[in-house]
PDB file of C-alpha atoms in Angstrom:
ATOM      1  CA  MET A   1      79.286 189.628 139.750  1.00  0.00           C
ATOM      2  CA  ARG A   2      77.058 191.717 137.883  1.00  0.00           C
ATOM      3  CA  SER A   3      75.007 194.760 138.957  1.00  0.00           C
ATOM      4  CA  PHE A   4      72.591 197.123 137.452  1.00  0.00           C
ATOM      5  CA  ILE A   5      73.520 200.466 138.808  1.00  0.00           C
ATOM      6  CA  PHE A   6      71.036 203.341 137.894  1.00  0.00           C
ATOM      7  CA  ASP A   7      71.359 207.134 138.176  1.00  0.00           C
ATOM      8  CA  PHE A   8      68.087 208.594 139.638  1.00  0.00           C
ATOM      9  CA  ASN A   9      67.389 212.450 138.493  1.00  0.00           C
ATOM     10  CA  GLY A  10      66.538 211.852 134.543  1.00  0.00           C
ATOM     11  CA  THR A  11      66.997 208.221 134.499  1.00  0.00           C
ATOM     12  CA  LEU A  12      64.437 206.597 136.645  1.00  0.00           C
ATOM     13  CA  PHE A  13      62.856 209.970 137.508  1.00  0.00           C
ATOM     14  CA  SER A  14      61.915 212.269 134.652  1.00  0.00           C
ATOM     15  CA  ASP A  15      62.701 215.603 136.657  1.00  0.00           C
ATOM     16  CA  SER A  16      65.500 217.708 134.734  1.00  0.00           C
ATOM     17  CA  ALA A  17      62.690 220.283 133.890  1.00  0.00           C
ATOM     18  CA  LEU A  18      62.006 220.687 137.496  1.00  0.00           C
ATOM     19  CA  HIS A  19      65.555 220.891 138.529  1.00  0.00           C
ATOM     20  CA  GLU A  20      66.219 223.680 135.937  1.00  0.00           C
ATOM     21  CA  ARG A  21      63.674 225.703 137.460  1.00  0.00           C
ATOM     22  CA  ALA A  22      64.442 225.232 140.676  1.00  0.00           C
ATOM     23  CA  TRP A  23      68.077 226.114 139.678  1.00  0.00           C
ATOM     24  CA  GLN A  24      67.273 228.868 137.669  1.00  0.00           C
ATOM     25  CA  GLU A  25      65.001 230.466 140.608  1.00  0.00           C
ATOM     26  CA  PHE A  26      68.052 230.056 143.048  1.00  0.00           C
ATOM     27  CA  ILE A  27      70.763 231.103 140.465  1.00  0.00           C
ATOM     28  CA  PHE A  28      68.418 234.453 139.842  1.00  0.00           C
ATOM     29  CA  GLU A  29      68.325 234.887 143.506  1.00  0.00           C
ATOM     30  CA  LEU A  30      71.882 234.570 144.363  1.00  0.00           C
ATOM     31  CA  ILE A  31      73.649 236.356 141.487  1.00  0.00           C
ATOM     32  CA  GLY A  32      70.835 238.255 139.647  1.00  0.00           C
ATOM     33  CA  ARG A  33      70.859 236.471 136.205  1.00  0.00           C
ATOM     34  CA  LYS A  34      69.643 233.254 134.776  1.00  0.00           C
ATOM     35  CA  PHE A  35      72.110 230.715 133.441  1.00  0.00           C
ATOM     36  CA  SER A  36      72.130 229.906 129.680  1.00  0.00           C
ATOM     37  CA  LYS A  37      71.331 226.410 128.110  1.00  0.00           C
ATOM     38  CA  GLU A  38      75.153 226.088 127.508  1.00  0.00           C
ATOM     39  CA  GLU A  39      76.139 227.007 131.352  1.00  0.00           C
ATOM     40  CA  PHE A  40      73.220 224.581 132.324  1.00  0.00           C
ATOM     41  CA  ASP A  41      75.393 221.497 130.516  1.00  0.00           C
ATOM     42  CA  GLN A  42      77.718 221.982 133.221  1.00  0.00           C
ATOM     43  CA  ILE A  43      75.575 221.591 136.032  1.00  0.00           C
ATOM     44  CA  HIS A  44      73.788 218.089 135.452  1.00  0.00           C
ATOM     45  CA  GLY A  45      75.281 215.340 136.967  1.00  0.00           C
ATOM     46  CA  ARG A  46      77.962 217.293 138.904  1.00  0.00           C
ATOM     47  CA  THR A  47      77.881 217.651 143.006  1.00  0.00           C
ATOM     48  CA  ASN A  48      75.863 220.679 144.393  1.00  0.00           C
ATOM     49  CA  HIS A  49      78.933 221.766 145.945  1.00  0.00           C
ATOM     50  CA  LEU A  50      80.734 222.161 142.440  1.00  0.00           C
ATOM     51  CA  ASN A  51      77.884 223.851 141.157  1.00  0.00           C
ATOM     52  CA  MET A  52      77.737 226.322 143.925  1.00  0.00           C
ATOM     53  CA  GLU A  53      81.592 227.140 143.481  1.00  0.00           C
ATOM     54  CA  ALA A  54      80.933 227.439 139.630  1.00  0.00           C
ATOM     55  CA  ILE A  55      77.952 229.575 140.133  1.00  0.00           C
ATOM     56  CA  LEU A  56      79.496 232.192 142.461  1.00  0.00           C
ATOM     57  CA  GLY A  57      83.248 231.766 140.828  1.00  0.00           C
ATOM     58  CA  GLU A  58      85.172 230.908 144.471  1.00  0.00           C
ATOM     59  CA  LYS A  59      85.843 228.088 146.393  1.00  0.00           C
ATOM     60  CA  LEU A  60      83.334 227.511 149.393  1.00  0.00           C
ATOM     61  CA  SER A  61      83.416 225.451 152.644  1.00  0.00           C
ATOM     62  CA  ASN A  62      81.495 222.677 153.166  1.00  0.00           C
ATOM     63  CA  GLU A  63      79.210 224.148 155.196  1.00  0.00           C
ATOM     64  CA  LYS A  64      78.635 227.075 152.894  1.00  0.00           C
ATOM     65  CA  ALA A  65      77.977 224.941 150.008  1.00  0.00           C
ATOM     66  CA  ASN A  66      75.574 222.702 152.122  1.00  0.00           C
ATOM     67  CA  GLN A  67      73.590 225.840 153.317  1.00  0.00           C
ATOM     68  CA  LEU A  68      73.160 226.988 149.520  1.00  0.00           C
ATOM     69  CA  SER A  69      72.891 223.659 148.669  1.00  0.00           C
ATOM     70  CA  GLU A  70      69.308 223.011 150.923  1.00  0.00           C
ATOM     71  CA  LYS A  71      68.029 226.101 149.709  1.00  0.00           C
ATOM     72  CA  LYS A  72      68.141 225.147 145.990  1.00  0.00           C
ATOM     73  CA  GLU A  73      66.895 221.395 147.177  1.00  0.00           C
ATOM     74  CA  ALA A  74      63.994 222.802 148.923  1.00  0.00           C
ATOM     75  CA  ILE A  75      62.886 224.893 145.990  1.00  0.00           C
ATOM     76  CA  TYR A  76      63.339 221.611 143.772  1.00  0.00           C
ATOM     77  CA  ARG A  77      61.324 219.163 146.436  1.00  0.00           C
ATOM     78  CA  ASP A  78      58.450 221.983 146.816  1.00  0.00           C
ATOM     79  CA  LEU A  79      58.034 222.072 142.607  1.00  0.00           C
ATOM     80  CA  VAL A  80      57.845 218.357 142.592  1.00  0.00           C
ATOM     81  CA  LEU A  81      55.308 218.342 145.252  1.00  0.00           C
ATOM     82  CA  LYS A  82      53.287 221.496 143.534  1.00  0.00           C
ATOM     83  CA  GLU A  83      53.641 219.984 139.995  1.00  0.00           C
ATOM     84  CA  GLN A  84      52.481 216.500 141.495  1.00  0.00           C
ATOM     85  CA  GLN A  85      55.631 214.908 139.487  1.00  0.00           C
ATOM     86  CA  THR A  86      55.284 211.678 141.720  1.00  0.00           C
ATOM     87  CA  GLN A  87      55.666 208.935 139.007  1.00  0.00           C
ATOM     88  CA  LEU A  88      58.915 207.173 137.867  1.00  0.00           C
ATOM     89  CA  ILE A  89      59.681 206.953 133.833  1.00  0.00           C
ATOM     90  CA  GLU A  90      57.081 204.768 132.042  1.00  0.00           C
ATOM     91  CA  GLY A  91      58.329 201.021 132.716  1.00  0.00           C
ATOM     92  CA  VAL A  92      60.772 201.586 135.324  1.00  0.00           C
ATOM     93  CA  THR A  93      58.549 199.705 138.191  1.00  0.00           C
ATOM     94  CA  ASP A  94      57.928 196.837 135.679  1.00  0.00           C
ATOM     95  CA  TYR A  95      61.623 196.523 135.064  1.00  0.00           C
ATOM     96  CA  LEU A  96      62.838 196.918 138.549  1.00  0.00           C
ATOM     97  CA  ASP A  97      60.240 194.192 139.234  1.00  0.00           C
ATOM     98  CA  PHE A  98      61.614 192.210 136.177  1.00  0.00           C
ATOM     99  CA  LEU A  99      65.197 192.697 137.716  1.00  0.00           C
ATOM    100  CA  LYS A 100      64.285 191.581 141.386  1.00  0.00           C
ATOM    101  CA  ASN A 101      62.502 188.609 140.293  1.00  0.00           C
ATOM    102  CA  LYS A 102      65.524 187.677 138.271  1.00  0.00           C
ATOM    103  CA  GLN A 103      67.949 188.210 141.533  1.00  0.00           C
ATOM    104  CA  GLN A 104      69.612 190.724 139.927  1.00  0.00           C
ATOM    105  CA  LEU A 105      71.934 192.890 142.051  1.00  0.00           C
ATOM    106  CA  MET A 106      70.732 196.436 142.129  1.00  0.00           C
ATOM    107  CA  ASN A 107      71.801 199.948 143.088  1.00  0.00           C
ATOM    108  CA  ILE A 108      71.456 203.689 142.648  1.00  0.00           C
ATOM    109  CA  ALA A 109      74.270 206.039 142.183  1.00  0.00           C
ATOM    110  CA  THR A 110      73.142 209.710 142.727  1.00  0.00           C
ATOM    111  CA  VAL A 111      74.684 212.993 143.117  1.00  0.00           C
ATOM    112  CA  SER A 112      71.693 214.356 144.943  1.00  0.00           C
ATOM    113  CA  PRO A 113      72.172 215.018 148.754  1.00  0.00           C
ATOM    114  CA  LYS A 114      70.869 212.788 151.543  1.00  0.00           C
ATOM    115  CA  VAL A 115      67.891 214.898 152.204  1.00  0.00           C
ATOM    116  CA  ASN A 116      66.724 214.288 148.625  1.00  0.00           C
ATOM    117  CA  LEU A 117      67.063 210.505 148.751  1.00  0.00           C
ATOM    118  CA  ASP A 118      65.232 210.503 151.825  1.00  0.00           C
ATOM    119  CA  PHE A 119      62.716 212.406 149.801  1.00  0.00           C
ATOM    120  CA  TYR A 120      62.811 209.595 147.223  1.00  0.00           C
ATOM    121  CA  PHE A 121      62.385 206.823 149.072  1.00  0.00           C
ATOM    122  CA  GLU A 122      59.190 207.884 150.888  1.00  0.00           C
ATOM    123  CA  LEU A 123      57.808 209.229 147.642  1.00  0.00           C
ATOM    124  CA  PHE A 124      58.223 206.242 145.268  1.00  0.00           C
ATOM    125  CA  GLN A 125      58.876 203.454 147.935  1.00  0.00           C
ATOM    126  CA  LEU A 126      62.041 202.838 146.589  1.00  0.00           C
ATOM    127  CA  ASP A 127      62.905 199.969 149.131  1.00  0.00           C
ATOM    128  CA  ARG A 128      60.729 197.747 147.127  1.00  0.00           C
ATOM    129  CA  TRP A 129      63.931 197.470 145.038  1.00  0.00           C
ATOM    130  CA  PHE A 130      66.927 199.021 146.755  1.00  0.00           C
ATOM    131  CA  ASP A 131      68.873 199.102 150.087  1.00  0.00           C
ATOM    132  CA  TYR A 132      68.947 202.483 151.399  1.00  0.00           C
ATOM    133  CA  HIS A 133      71.981 201.940 153.465  1.00  0.00           C
ATOM    134  CA  GLN A 134      73.945 200.438 150.143  1.00  0.00           C
ATOM    135  CA  VAL A 135      72.758 203.407 148.122  1.00  0.00           C
ATOM    136  CA  VAL A 136      75.597 206.056 146.930  1.00  0.00           C
ATOM    137  CA  TYR A 137      74.565 209.343 147.517  1.00  0.00           C
ATOM    138  CA  ASN A 138      76.555 212.863 147.498  1.00  0.00           C
ATOM    139  CA  ASP A 139      77.845 212.690 151.203  1.00  0.00           C
ATOM    140  CA  GLY A 140      80.839 214.761 150.293  1.00  0.00           C
ATOM    141  CA  THR A 141      83.249 211.809 150.428  1.00  0.00           C
ATOM    142  CA  LEU A 142      83.456 210.741 146.506  1.00  0.00           C
ATOM    143  CA  LYS A 143      84.537 212.657 143.534  1.00  0.00           C
ATOM    144  CA  SER A 144      81.945 213.838 141.530  1.00  0.00           C
ATOM    145  CA  LYS A 145      80.834 212.616 138.255  1.00  0.00           C
ATOM    146  CA  PRO A 146      82.630 212.421 135.351  1.00  0.00           C
ATOM    147  CA  ALA A 147      85.007 210.679 137.863  1.00  0.00           C
ATOM    148  CA  PRO A 148      84.165 206.821 138.134  1.00  0.00           C
ATOM    149  CA  ASP A 149      83.989 206.700 141.894  1.00  0.00           C
ATOM    150  CA  PHE A 150      80.139 206.989 142.680  1.00  0.00           C
ATOM    151  CA  TYR A 151      79.180 204.005 140.208  1.00  0.00           C
ATOM    152  CA  VAL A 152      82.046 201.836 141.415  1.00  0.00           C
ATOM    153  CA  GLN A 153      81.202 202.546 145.105  1.00  0.00           C
ATOM    154  CA  ALA A 154      77.630 201.733 144.225  1.00  0.00           C
ATOM    155  CA  ALA A 155      78.642 198.224 142.544  1.00  0.00           C
ATOM    156  CA  LEU A 156      80.871 197.565 145.572  1.00  0.00           C
ATOM    157  CA  ASN A 157      78.243 198.231 148.303  1.00  0.00           C
ATOM    158  CA  VAL A 158      75.997 195.173 146.513  1.00  0.00           C
ATOM    159  CA  GLY A 159      79.188 193.062 146.396  1.00  0.00           C
ATOM    160  CA  ALA A 160      79.226 192.943 142.645  1.00  0.00           C
ATOM    161  CA  ASP A 161      82.491 192.903 140.124  1.00  0.00           C
ATOM    162  CA  PRO A 162      82.561 197.062 138.947  1.00  0.00           C
ATOM    163  CA  ARG A 163      83.866 195.853 135.717  1.00  0.00           C
ATOM    164  CA  GLN A 164      80.544 193.945 135.383  1.00  0.00           C
ATOM    165  CA  MET A 165      78.225 196.927 135.824  1.00  0.00           C
ATOM    166  CA  VAL A 166      75.094 197.809 133.822  1.00  0.00           C
ATOM    167  CA  ILE A 167      75.055 201.597 134.042  1.00  0.00           C
ATOM    168  CA  PHE A 168      71.727 203.556 133.194  1.00  0.00           C
ATOM    169  CA  GLU A 169      72.443 207.165 132.888  1.00  0.00           C
ATOM    170  CA  ASP A 170      70.923 210.246 131.173  1.00  0.00           C
ATOM    171  CA  SER A 171      73.646 213.176 131.218  1.00  0.00           C
ATOM    172  CA  PRO A 172      76.436 213.505 129.263  1.00  0.00           C
ATOM    173  CA  ILE A 173      78.703 214.093 132.361  1.00  0.00           C
ATOM    174  CA  GLY A 174      76.915 210.847 133.922  1.00  0.00           C
ATOM    175  CA  LEU A 175      77.556 208.859 130.812  1.00  0.00           C
ATOM    176  CA  GLN A 176      81.400 209.882 130.658  1.00  0.00           C
ATOM    177  CA  GLY A 177      81.787 208.838 134.554  1.00  0.00           C
ATOM    178  CA  ALA A 178      79.999 205.449 133.450  1.00  0.00           C
ATOM    179  CA  TYR A 179      82.853 205.172 130.456  1.00  0.00           C
ATOM    180  CA  ASN A 180      85.698 206.274 133.087  1.00  0.00           C
ATOM    181  CA  ALA A 181      84.297 203.535 135.444  1.00  0.00           C
ATOM    182  CA  GLN A 182      84.834 200.728 132.743  1.00  0.00           C
ATOM    183  CA  ALA A 183      81.279 199.580 132.885  1.00  0.00           C
ATOM    184  CA  ASN A 184      80.353 196.363 130.934  1.00  0.00           C
ATOM    185  CA  LYS A 185      77.278 198.027 129.226  1.00  0.00           C
ATOM    186  CA  ILE A 186      76.175 201.705 129.570  1.00  0.00           C
ATOM    187  CA  ILE A 187      72.666 202.535 128.472  1.00  0.00           C
ATOM    188  CA  ALA A 188      71.649 206.344 127.932  1.00  0.00           C
ATOM    189  CA  VAL A 189      67.891 207.532 128.783  1.00  0.00           C
ATOM    190  CA  ALA A 190      66.876 209.984 126.593  1.00  0.00           C
ATOM    191  CA  THR A 191      65.491 213.417 127.915  1.00  0.00           C
ATOM    192  CA  GLY A 192      63.264 215.468 125.737  1.00  0.00           C
ATOM    193  CA  ASP A 193      64.876 215.650 122.115  1.00  0.00           C
ATOM    194  CA  ASN A 194      68.292 214.528 123.158  1.00  0.00           C
ATOM    195  CA  HIS A 195      68.377 210.945 121.720  1.00  0.00           C
ATOM    196  CA  LYS A 196      71.148 211.682 118.840  1.00  0.00           C
ATOM    197  CA  LYS A 197      72.980 213.674 121.126  1.00  0.00           C
ATOM    198  CA  LEU A 198      73.734 210.574 123.734  1.00  0.00           C
ATOM    199  CA  GLU A 199      74.416 208.871 120.493  1.00  0.00           C
ATOM    200  CA  GLY A 200      76.711 211.171 119.567  1.00  0.00           C
ATOM    201  CA  THR A 201      78.861 210.815 122.725  1.00  0.00           C
ATOM    202  CA  GLY A 202      80.193 207.463 121.219  1.00  0.00           C
ATOM    203  CA  LEU A 203      80.116 206.238 124.897  1.00  0.00           C
ATOM    204  CA  VAL A 204      76.839 204.152 124.999  1.00  0.00           C
ATOM    205  CA  ASP A 205      75.763 200.688 124.273  1.00  0.00           C
ATOM    206  CA  PHE A 206      72.402 202.118 123.088  1.00  0.00           C
ATOM    207  CA  VAL A 207      69.690 205.057 123.662  1.00  0.00           C
ATOM    208  CA  ILE A 208      66.342 204.337 125.372  1.00  0.00           C
ATOM    209  CA  ASP A 209      63.208 206.522 125.594  1.00  0.00           C
ATOM    210  CA  ASP A 210      61.907 204.613 128.621  1.00  0.00           C
ATOM    211  CA  PHE A 211      62.197 201.533 130.366  1.00  0.00           C
ATOM    212  CA  THR A 212      59.383 199.907 128.279  1.00  0.00           C
ATOM    213  CA  GLU A 213      62.534 198.996 125.690  1.00  0.00           C
ATOM    214  CA  ALA A 214      62.813 195.375 125.050  1.00  0.00           C
ATOM    215  CA  ARG A 215      66.720 195.649 124.706  1.00  0.00           C
ATOM    216  CA  ILE A 216      67.036 196.190 128.237  1.00  0.00           C
ATOM    217  CA  ARG A 217      65.636 192.961 129.243  1.00  0.00           C
ATOM    218  CA  GLU A 218      67.593 191.052 126.814  1.00  0.00           C
ATOM    219  CA  ILE A 219      70.898 192.082 128.641  1.00  0.00           C
ATOM    220  CA  LEU A 220      70.165 189.190 130.812  1.00  0.00           C
ATOM    221  CA  LYS A 221      71.329 186.848 127.904  1.00  0.00           C
ATOM    222  CA  ASP A 222      74.315 188.419 127.562  1.00  0.00           C
ATOM    223  CA  GLU A 223      76.312 186.193 129.707  1.00  0.00           C
TER     224      GLU A 223
END
């Protein structure tokens, strides 16, 4: 059976800028300098454990990586509330309602930790569309994107065939993971002015700016 699998950050919720601000504040406190744009390209879409090791240039225990991760994510969640960024990307709620009404299988595959997932479910009332206990998040048991594991498990958790997944992603690393998962369709969600960059990956069926795009509803016609 087909399933619609969504990354969350930058895909359903436009928070990339807030994550970058949180990362820069955290990184500066940790190593005394900020990251370049090129360095940030290696952060988006990966687990915090891998990112912490990349920042410090050393292997970390799960306990140490989790401690650092929580510090960074606490900064991020404070920014979300402070900036009152409490709306999903335009068209998301209508599209998820549409899929639900069509009785389509849906799930989230996010590298966010559980504490952020809890935050999102409460803030956005995600239980309107998703079963919390089926969502795949970073619990340390799966290989980070661009490995396909997050997506494959998300499909399996809702009883779907991973080969029939329709995946929505925003980061190049995430898109590579979707491709590695051999998804049936891969749809990129543009962030800022990176529309052409995402198309240039050669990994996507098409790119959308938001969820008002008509083509994402026409997917149901492709049987």
